[in-house]
C-alpha cells in the first residue's frame, strides 16, 4: 500500500471513530454568540458571528474533544448521537 493510500485509510478510520461519538449541536435559543467556543477549538471547526447572530460548525473536521461544550457559559452545546 502506498503512503498516500495508507494516509487516506487512516483518515477514513479516524473519521468513523469521530462520527461514532456523535455531533456537536447548538441550542440556538440559549446561545449568546460570545465566541468562546470558537476560541477554544484547536481545529477551528466553529465559526461565530455576534453581529450576525450566527453559529456554525464543520463536523468533518471536529475532533469531538468537547472542549467547546465544557467552555460554553450558557451550556447550549451538546455532543449528540
Ligand atoms: S460558547 Fe456557547 S454561548 Fe458562546 S457562542 Fe459558543 S455556543 Fe454560543
Ligand atoms: S468538540 Fe472540540 S474539535 Fe469539535 S468543535 Fe468542539 S472544541 Fe472543536
mmCIF file of N, CA and C and ligand atoms in Angstrom:
data_model
loop_
_atom_site.group_PDB
_atom_site.id
_atom_site.type_symbol
_atom_site.label_atom_id
_atom_site.label_comp_id
_atom_site.label_asym_id
_atom_site.label_seq_id
_atom_site.Cartn_x
_atom_site.Cartn_y
_atom_site.Cartn_z
ATOM 1 N N UNK A 1 0.841 -1.190 0.000
ATOM 2 C CA UNK A 1 0.000 0.000 0.000
ATOM 3 C C UNK A 1 0.884 1.252 0.000
ATOM 4 N N UNK A 2 0.568 2.201 -0.898
ATOM 5 C CA UNK A 2 1.381 3.421 -0.958
ATOM 6 C C UNK A 2 1.134 4.272 0.288
ATOM 7 N N UNK A 3 2.058 5.198 0.520
ATOM 8 C CA UNK A 3 1.922 6.090 1.681
ATOM 9 C C UNK A 3 0.637 6.904 1.621
ATOM 10 N N UNK A 4 0.286 7.361 0.408
ATOM 11 C CA UNK A 4 -0.914 8.176 0.237
ATOM 12 C C UNK A 4 -2.171 7.360 0.561
ATOM 13 N N UNK A 5 -2.208 6.130 0.061
ATOM 14 C CA UNK A 5 -3.363 5.260 0.325
ATOM 15 C C UNK A 5 -3.473 4.963 1.817
ATOM 16 N N UNK A 6 -2.320 4.767 2.446
ATOM 17 C CA UNK A 6 -2.315 4.488 3.887
ATOM 18 C C UNK A 6 -2.859 5.687 4.667
ATOM 19 N N UNK A 7 -2.447 6.882 4.250
ATOM 20 C CA UNK A 7 -2.931 8.115 4.896
ATOM 21 C C UNK A 7 -4.450 8.225 4.758
ATOM 22 N N UNK A 8 -4.978 7.975 3.556
ATOM 23 C CA UNK A 8 -6.421 8.045 3.328
ATOM 24 C C UNK A 8 -7.155 7.038 4.208
ATOM 25 N N UNK A 9 -6.597 5.839 4.315
ATOM 26 C CA UNK A 9 -7.214 4.797 5.138
ATOM 27 C C UNK A 9 -7.242 5.213 6.603
ATOM 28 N N UNK A 10 -6.149 5.860 7.046
ATOM 29 C CA UNK A 10 -6.084 6.326 8.438
ATOM 30 C C UNK A 10 -7.127 7.421 8.688
ATOM 31 N N UNK A 11 -7.238 8.351 7.737
ATOM 32 C CA UNK A 11 -8.208 9.446 7.878
ATOM 33 C C UNK A 11 -9.634 8.891 7.922
ATOM 34 N N UNK A 12 -9.923 7.916 7.039
ATOM 35 C CA UNK A 12 -11.254 7.297 6.986
ATOM 36 C C UNK A 12 -11.570 6.620 8.328
ATOM 37 N N UNK A 13 -10.569 5.934 8.858
ATOM 38 C CA UNK A 13 -10.733 5.231 10.138
ATOM 39 C C UNK A 13 -11.017 6.221 11.276
ATOM 40 N N UNK A 14 -10.212 7.305 11.328
ATOM 41 C CA UNK A 14 -10.388 8.313 12.383
ATOM 42 C C UNK A 14 -11.752 8.984 12.264
ATOM 43 N N UNK A 15 -12.174 9.259 11.029
ATOM 44 C CA UNK A 15 -13.478 9.899 10.827
ATOM 45 C C UNK A 15 -14.602 9.010 11.349
ATOM 46 N N UNK A 16 -14.484 7.708 11.122
ATOM 47 C CA UNK A 16 -15.501 6.770 11.617
ATOM 48 C C UNK A 16 -15.572 6.801 13.142
ATOM 49 N N UNK A 17 -14.400 6.872 13.782
ATOM 50 C CA UNK A 17 -14.371 6.930 15.253
ATOM 51 C C UNK A 17 -15.040 8.222 15.723
ATOM 52 N N UNK A 18 -14.680 9.346 15.078
ATOM 53 C CA UNK A 18 -15.261 10.640 15.463
ATOM 54 C C UNK A 18 -16.774 10.606 15.290
ATOM 55 N N UNK A 19 -17.241 10.109 14.138
ATOM 56 C CA UNK A 19 -18.678 10.116 13.853
ATOM 57 C C UNK A 19 -19.450 9.226 14.812
ATOM 58 N N UNK A 20 -18.813 8.173 15.282
ATOM 59 C CA UNK A 20 -19.478 7.263 16.224
ATOM 60 C C UNK A 20 -19.758 7.957 17.549
ATOM 61 N N UNK A 21 -18.965 8.979 17.856
ATOM 62 C CA UNK A 21 -19.172 9.722 19.112
ATOM 63 C C UNK A 21 -20.361 10.663 19.011
ATOM 64 N N UNK A 22 -20.813 10.991 17.809
ATOM 65 C CA UNK A 22 -21.920 11.917 17.612
ATOM 66 C C UNK A 22 -21.434 13.262 17.096
ATOM 67 N N UNK A 23 -22.340 14.227 17.050
ATOM 68 C CA UNK A 23 -22.020 15.561 16.554
ATOM 69 C C UNK A 23 -22.314 16.616 17.614
ATOM 70 N N UNK A 24 -21.505 17.672 17.591
ATOM 71 C CA UNK A 24 -21.766 18.813 18.470
ATOM 72 C C UNK A 24 -22.976 19.571 17.915
ATOM 73 N N UNK A 25 -23.958 19.823 18.780
ATOM 74 C CA UNK A 25 -25.121 20.594 18.346
ATOM 75 C C UNK A 25 -25.327 21.784 19.285
ATOM 76 N N UNK A 26 -25.933 22.811 18.736
ATOM 77 C CA UNK A 26 -26.135 24.071 19.459
ATOM 78 C C UNK A 26 -27.627 24.358 19.566
ATOM 79 N N UNK A 27 -28.109 24.559 20.806
ATOM 80 C CA UNK A 27 -29.477 25.019 21.022
ATOM 81 C C UNK A 27 -29.446 26.533 20.868
ATOM 82 N N UNK A 28 -29.793 27.000 19.685
ATOM 83 C CA UNK A 28 -29.617 28.423 19.373
ATOM 84 C C UNK A 28 -30.447 29.342 20.271
ATOM 85 N N UNK A 29 -31.451 28.815 20.936
ATOM 86 C CA UNK A 29 -32.246 29.654 21.848
ATOM 87 C C UNK A 29 -31.415 30.142 23.025
ATOM 88 N N UNK A 30 -30.407 29.344 23.401
ATOM 89 C CA UNK A 30 -29.604 29.707 24.573
ATOM 90 C C UNK A 30 -28.267 30.355 24.202
ATOM 91 N N UNK A 31 -27.881 30.276 22.936
ATOM 92 C CA UNK A 31 -26.571 30.794 22.504
ATOM 93 C C UNK A 31 -26.569 32.326 22.533
ATOM 94 N N UNK A 32 -25.525 32.899 23.133
ATOM 95 C CA UNK A 32 -25.402 34.367 23.191
ATOM 96 C C UNK A 32 -24.309 34.857 22.224
ATOM 97 N N UNK A 33 -23.806 33.950 21.399
ATOM 98 C CA UNK A 33 -22.828 34.260 20.354
ATOM 99 C C UNK A 33 -21.597 34.981 20.914
ATOM 100 N N UNK A 34 -21.124 34.499 22.056
ATOM 101 C CA UNK A 34 -19.965 35.126 22.713
ATOM 102 C C UNK A 34 -18.647 34.752 22.023
ATOM 103 N N UNK A 35 -18.638 33.629 21.310
ATOM 104 C CA UNK A 35 -17.437 33.231 20.569
ATOM 105 C C UNK A 35 -16.412 32.443 21.371
ATOM 106 N N UNK A 36 -16.712 32.127 22.634
ATOM 107 C CA UNK A 36 -15.735 31.376 23.432
ATOM 108 C C UNK A 36 -15.469 29.988 22.846
ATOM 109 N N UNK A 37 -16.513 29.355 22.349
ATOM 110 C CA UNK A 37 -16.340 28.013 21.767
ATOM 111 C C UNK A 37 -15.410 28.066 20.555
ATOM 112 N N UNK A 38 -15.552 29.127 19.777
ATOM 113 C CA UNK A 38 -14.689 29.305 18.596
ATOM 114 C C UNK A 38 -13.230 29.453 19.037
ATOM 115 N N UNK A 39 -13.015 30.193 20.126
ATOM 116 C CA UNK A 39 -11.643 30.449 20.598
ATOM 117 C C UNK A 39 -10.963 29.185 21.118
ATOM 118 N N UNK A 40 -11.721 28.312 21.790
ATOM 119 C CA UNK A 40 -11.066 27.135 22.390
ATOM 120 C C UNK A 40 -10.908 25.968 21.413
ATOM 121 N N UNK A 41 -11.559 26.053 20.277
ATOM 122 C CA UNK A 41 -11.479 24.928 19.333
ATOM 123 C C UNK A 41 -10.117 24.904 18.631
ATOM 124 N N UNK A 42 -9.366 23.859 18.872
ATOM 125 C CA UNK A 42 -7.998 23.783 18.344
ATOM 126 C C UNK A 42 -7.944 23.486 16.854
ATOM 127 N N UNK A 43 -9.045 23.037 16.275
ATOM 128 C CA UNK A 43 -9.028 22.730 14.841
ATOM 129 C C UNK A 43 -9.852 23.737 14.027
ATOM 130 N N UNK A 44 -10.287 24.813 14.689
ATOM 131 C CA UNK A 44 -11.074 25.866 14.013
ATOM 132 C C UNK A 44 -12.317 25.323 13.318
ATOM 133 N N UNK A 45 -13.034 24.459 14.012
ATOM 134 C CA UNK A 45 -14.247 23.870 13.415
ATOM 135 C C UNK A 45 -15.471 24.774 13.573
ATOM 136 N N UNK A 46 -15.406 25.711 14.533
ATOM 137 C CA UNK A 46 -16.579 26.550 14.835
ATOM 138 C C UNK A 46 -16.358 27.973 14.338
ATOM 139 N N UNK A 47 -17.408 28.559 13.764
ATOM 140 C CA UNK A 47 -17.382 29.952 13.337
ATOM 141 C C UNK A 47 -18.567 30.667 13.971
ATOM 142 N N UNK A 48 -18.279 31.764 14.672
ATOM 143 C CA UNK A 48 -19.332 32.517 15.357
ATOM 144 C C UNK A 48 -19.276 33.973 14.928
ATOM 145 N N UNK A 49 -20.455 34.553 14.685
ATOM 146 C CA UNK A 49 -20.538 35.995 14.439
ATOM 147 C C UNK A 49 -21.569 36.591 15.388
ATOM 148 N N UNK A 50 -21.093 37.385 16.324
ATOM 149 C CA UNK A 50 -22.011 38.036 17.267
ATOM 150 C C UNK A 50 -22.905 39.022 16.510
ATOM 151 N N UNK A 51 -22.286 39.751 15.584
ATOM 152 C CA UNK A 51 -23.007 40.765 14.810
ATOM 153 C C UNK A 51 -24.169 40.146 14.021
ATOM 154 N N UNK A 52 -23.903 39.011 13.371
ATOM 155 C CA UNK A 52 -24.944 38.369 12.549
ATOM 156 C C UNK A 52 -25.754 37.332 13.322
ATOM 157 N N UNK A 53 -25.410 37.156 14.593
ATOM 158 C CA UNK A 53 -26.064 36.130 15.417
ATOM 159 C C UNK A 53 -26.071 34.777 14.689
ATOM 160 N N UNK A 54 -24.857 34.378 14.262
ATOM 161 C CA UNK A 54 -24.744 33.097 13.561
ATOM 162 C C UNK A 54 -23.686 32.228 14.226
ATOM 163 N N UNK A 55 -23.917 30.949 14.163
ATOM 164 C CA UNK A 55 -23.013 29.953 14.731
ATOM 165 C C UNK A 55 -23.004 28.763 13.778
ATOM 166 N N UNK A 56 -21.820 28.286 13.398
ATOM 167 C CA UNK A 56 -21.772 27.104 12.528
ATOM 168 C C UNK A 56 -20.584 26.230 12.893
ATOM 169 N N UNK A 57 -20.685 24.983 12.513
ATOM 170 C CA UNK A 57 -19.621 24.024 12.821
ATOM 171 C C UNK A 57 -19.370 23.141 11.607
ATOM 172 N N UNK A 58 -18.099 22.808 11.403
ATOM 173 C CA UNK A 58 -17.754 21.868 10.335
ATOM 174 C C UNK A 58 -17.539 20.502 10.984
ATOM 175 N N UNK A 59 -18.544 19.663 10.866
ATOM 176 C CA UNK A 59 -18.477 18.352 11.516
ATOM 177 C C UNK A 59 -17.338 17.491 10.966
ATOM 178 N N UNK A 60 -16.960 17.747 9.704
ATOM 179 C CA UNK A 60 -15.906 16.941 9.080
ATOM 180 C C UNK A 60 -14.550 17.106 9.756
ATOM 181 N N UNK A 61 -14.317 18.276 10.356
ATOM 182 C CA UNK A 61 -13.010 18.480 10.988
ATOM 183 C C UNK A 61 -13.077 18.469 12.509
ATOM 184 N N UNK A 62 -14.294 18.477 13.072
ATOM 185 C CA UNK A 62 -14.453 18.452 14.529
ATOM 186 C C UNK A 62 -13.909 17.133 15.096
ATOM 187 N N UNK A 63 -13.069 17.248 16.122
ATOM 188 C CA UNK A 63 -12.440 16.064 16.726
ATOM 189 C C UNK A 63 -13.243 15.500 17.898
ATOM 190 N N UNK A 64 -14.400 16.114 18.193
ATOM 191 C CA UNK A 64 -15.281 15.654 19.294
ATOM 192 C C UNK A 64 -14.536 15.650 20.639
ATOM 193 N N UNK A 65 -13.669 16.636 20.843
ATOM 194 C CA UNK A 65 -12.907 16.693 22.096
ATOM 195 C C UNK A 65 -13.764 17.241 23.237
ATOM 196 N N UNK A 66 -14.866 17.921 22.884
ATOM 197 C CA UNK A 66 -15.859 18.546 23.798
ATOM 198 C C UNK A 66 -15.309 19.716 24.619
ATOM 199 N N UNK A 67 -14.200 20.299 24.210
ATOM 200 C CA UNK A 67 -13.713 21.499 24.899
ATOM 201 C C UNK A 67 -14.717 22.640 24.778
ATOM 202 N N UNK A 68 -15.342 22.737 23.615
ATOM 203 C CA UNK A 68 -16.344 23.802 23.418
ATOM 204 C C UNK A 68 -17.539 23.592 24.344
ATOM 205 N N UNK A 69 -17.950 22.339 24.514
ATOM 206 C CA UNK A 69 -19.089 22.020 25.385
ATOM 207 C C UNK A 69 -18.783 22.456 26.819
ATOM 208 N N UNK A 70 -17.560 22.149 27.268
ATOM 209 C CA UNK A 70 -17.163 22.479 28.641
ATOM 210 C C UNK A 70 -17.007 23.980 28.836
ATOM 211 N N UNK A 71 -16.663 24.697 27.780
ATOM 212 C CA UNK A 71 -16.380 26.131 27.880
ATOM 213 C C UNK A 71 -17.629 27.003 27.790
ATOM 214 N N UNK A 72 -18.636 26.551 27.081
ATOM 215 C CA UNK A 72 -19.822 27.378 26.809
ATOM 216 C C UNK A 72 -20.483 27.859 28.115
ATOM 217 N N UNK A 73 -20.600 29.186 28.309
ATOM 218 C CA UNK A 73 -21.151 29.705 29.562
ATOM 219 C C UNK A 73 -22.648 29.450 29.730
ATOM 220 N N UNK A 74 -23.361 29.232 28.629
ATOM 221 C CA UNK A 74 -24.812 29.025 28.740
ATOM 222 C C UNK A 74 -25.201 27.554 28.591
ATOM 223 N N UNK A 75 -24.190 26.693 28.479
ATOM 224 C CA UNK A 75 -24.422 25.235 28.371
ATOM 225 C C UNK A 75 -25.374 24.895 27.212
ATOM 226 N N UNK A 76 -25.151 25.575 26.115
ATOM 227 C CA UNK A 76 -26.018 25.361 24.962
ATOM 228 C C UNK A 76 -25.507 24.278 24.012
ATOM 229 N N UNK A 77 -24.231 23.904 24.180
ATOM 230 C CA UNK A 77 -23.649 22.892 23.283
ATOM 231 C C UNK A 77 -23.739 21.500 23.901
ATOM 232 N N UNK A 78 -24.029 20.528 23.045
ATOM 233 C CA UNK A 78 -24.057 19.132 23.496
ATOM 234 C C UNK A 78 -23.475 18.239 22.422
ATOM 235 N N UNK A 79 -22.971 17.110 22.852
ATOM 236 C CA UNK A 79 -22.499 16.087 21.911
ATOM 237 C C UNK A 79 -23.603 15.057 21.797
ATOM 238 N N UNK A 80 -24.279 15.049 20.644
ATOM 239 C CA UNK A 80 -25.446 14.173 20.468
ATOM 240 C C UNK A 80 -25.196 13.112 19.412
ATOM 241 N N UNK A 81 -25.674 11.914 19.695
ATOM 242 C CA UNK A 81 -25.546 10.809 18.720
ATOM 243 C C UNK A 81 -26.713 10.809 17.765
HETATM 244 S S1 LIG B 1 -19.672 29.497 23.824
HETATM 245 FE FE1 LIG B 1 -21.833 28.906 23.889
HETATM 246 S S2 LIG B 1 -22.949 30.830 24.028
HETATM 247 FE FE2 LIG B 1 -20.873 31.330 23.349
HETATM 248 S S3 LIG B 1 -21.013 31.332 21.084
HETATM 249 FE FE3 LIG B 1 -20.373 29.288 21.707
HETATM 250 S S4 LIG B 1 -22.277 28.119 21.815
HETATM 251 FE FE4 LIG B 1 -22.857 30.287 21.858
HETATM 252 S S1 LIG B 2 -15.635 19.257 20.071
HETATM 253 FE FE1 LIG B 2 -13.516 20.001 20.057
HETATM 254 S S2 LIG B 2 -12.936 19.936 17.904
HETATM 255 FE FE2 LIG B 2 -15.161 19.820 17.945
HETATM 256 S S3 LIG B 2 -15.864 21.904 17.732
HETATM 257 FE FE3 LIG B 2 -15.723 21.480 19.931
HETATM 258 S S4 LIG B 2 -13.686 22.189 20.536
HETATM 259 FE FE4 LIG B 2 -13.710 21.986 18.288
#
